[in-house]
Amino acid sequence: MKVKSAVFPVAGFGTRLLPATKAIPKEMVTLIDKPLIQYGVEEALNGGIERIIFVTGRTKKSMEDHFDRDPNLEAALAEAGKEELLREVRKISDMCDVVYIRQKEPRGLGHAVLCAKDIVGRDPFAVILPDDIILSEKSVIGEMTKEFDKVKAPVISIMQVPLTDTHKYGIVKVEKQIDERLYKLGYMVEKPKTNPPSDLAIIGRYILTPEIMDELETTAAGAGNEIQLTDAIHAVAEKSGVYGYRFEGQRFDCGNKHGLIEATVHFALSRDDTRDAMMDLMSVLCRTR
C-alpha cells in the first residue's frame, strides 16, 4: 500500500537548545531562513507524502501558526508589492493537509508515534524526526518509500557512526546486505552502554507498518524510562523482518548548538543565494585566525 502519511513527533522540550527553546519550540529554530520543521515537511512532500501528522505538546502553537494562513501578513505583503514573498508565505500554508494531535505527557518517542495510531489506521506510514536535518539531492524519505515498495516491510534509515558515539543512538545488527544501500537487520538496541552490535546507527527517518502500533501498545518502558520506538521495531524484526537503508547525504543533529552551526554552514554553501556570502565570511575568518 502507498505510504501517504508522515508522523512528526514534536512534543519535546528541546532542552539541548536552551535558553532559546524556553520561548520558542525547538522545531521553530531557524536554519538560515526556514524553521527546522519546514525542512522535514518539504522532504516528506518531495518524497510523495500527502498528509502531515504533528504529535505536539501544549507549547507548540507557533509551529501550528507557521503552517496556517496569516491574512494580515498576506495583505501587508500584497499592498507593499512584495509578490515573491507573498507567494512564499502562501506556499507554506498550502503545502499539504496537516493534522495535529496532542501527546499529553512526555513518555518517549514510541509513545509519541502511538498517539497517531487512530489517524494512520492500518496503512504504512513514515516517521520523521525534525531534529535530524539531511542535506541531500534526493528526498531520503522518498528513497526509503521506494525500498519499502520492494520489500513490503519496515525500512529504517541508518548511518555509520564512531564506535565511541554508539551509546547515543539506536544501533542495529546486520543479518545480511541486500544491495549497496539496503540491509536485512537482525536486531537493534537503544543506546547500548557496552558492546554495541555494530557501528550502524538509526537516524530519524522510518517507514513503518501497522504492526509497529500493535507492538507499541505493549512495549514496556526502556532506556530513559521511556517507551522506545527502537524496542517495538526490534520486536517486529524478530517476527517478520525489518530493513535498514543507508541513505545518501549529510545528516546534522540540529537539536544541539554544534549541529545547528554545522548545518548552517553546509546549507549556506549549498544555496546560490547564500554561497558567496558564506565563502567570503569563511575567507575572513581564515585570515584572522
C-alpha angles and dihedrals in degrees: 000000000000118000102235105157134061122197117212113194101208105153097103126116097234094226093168089067098047135167090033092054092055087078104026134031113262088237089063094055106120126245101195100309106343132064116250093249092060092060090056093046092049091050090052094049092045087053094056100265113149104186131043120207116195116197098201143176133223094272097058103087094115089058090053090048091052092064094042130084119270107199094182093053092045091050091050093050092047092049090050091051093240094145097160093054090045091055090049093051093047091047090061094055093042096049100104148313110301126198123190126203129173126237097207097198133020104254100148141275093293092055091047091055090046089057088069094054097108092047099050092040115182096332127107113258143184128241119205125186106208093206087071106074115185124200105208139140089231132049104259092206088050092053090048090052089057090053090048089054088058102044101029090216137097115294122198127188117245137183136181116259133179112275088237089063100047091100088069096060147044103265125207134209114219117227095185140337114246099187140329094305108012125083134181105229127220103193141326137212130203115240099334112209093203139009101020112202091233143334093263112111131197112244126198101278123092139167105201139181129223090262087075090064090051090053094045091057090065101029112121122222111280134170111014089011088279133123101260122211088208091062092054092047089050090055091052090047090057093050106037112354140267129214132213122217118203100212131213117242142047120295123209125192098222092176088088134050097247094050092047092052092048092049092049091056095046096044091047090053091049095055125080093216096053105027098089094047092050092047090051091049093048090049091053092047092050091052094049099047 
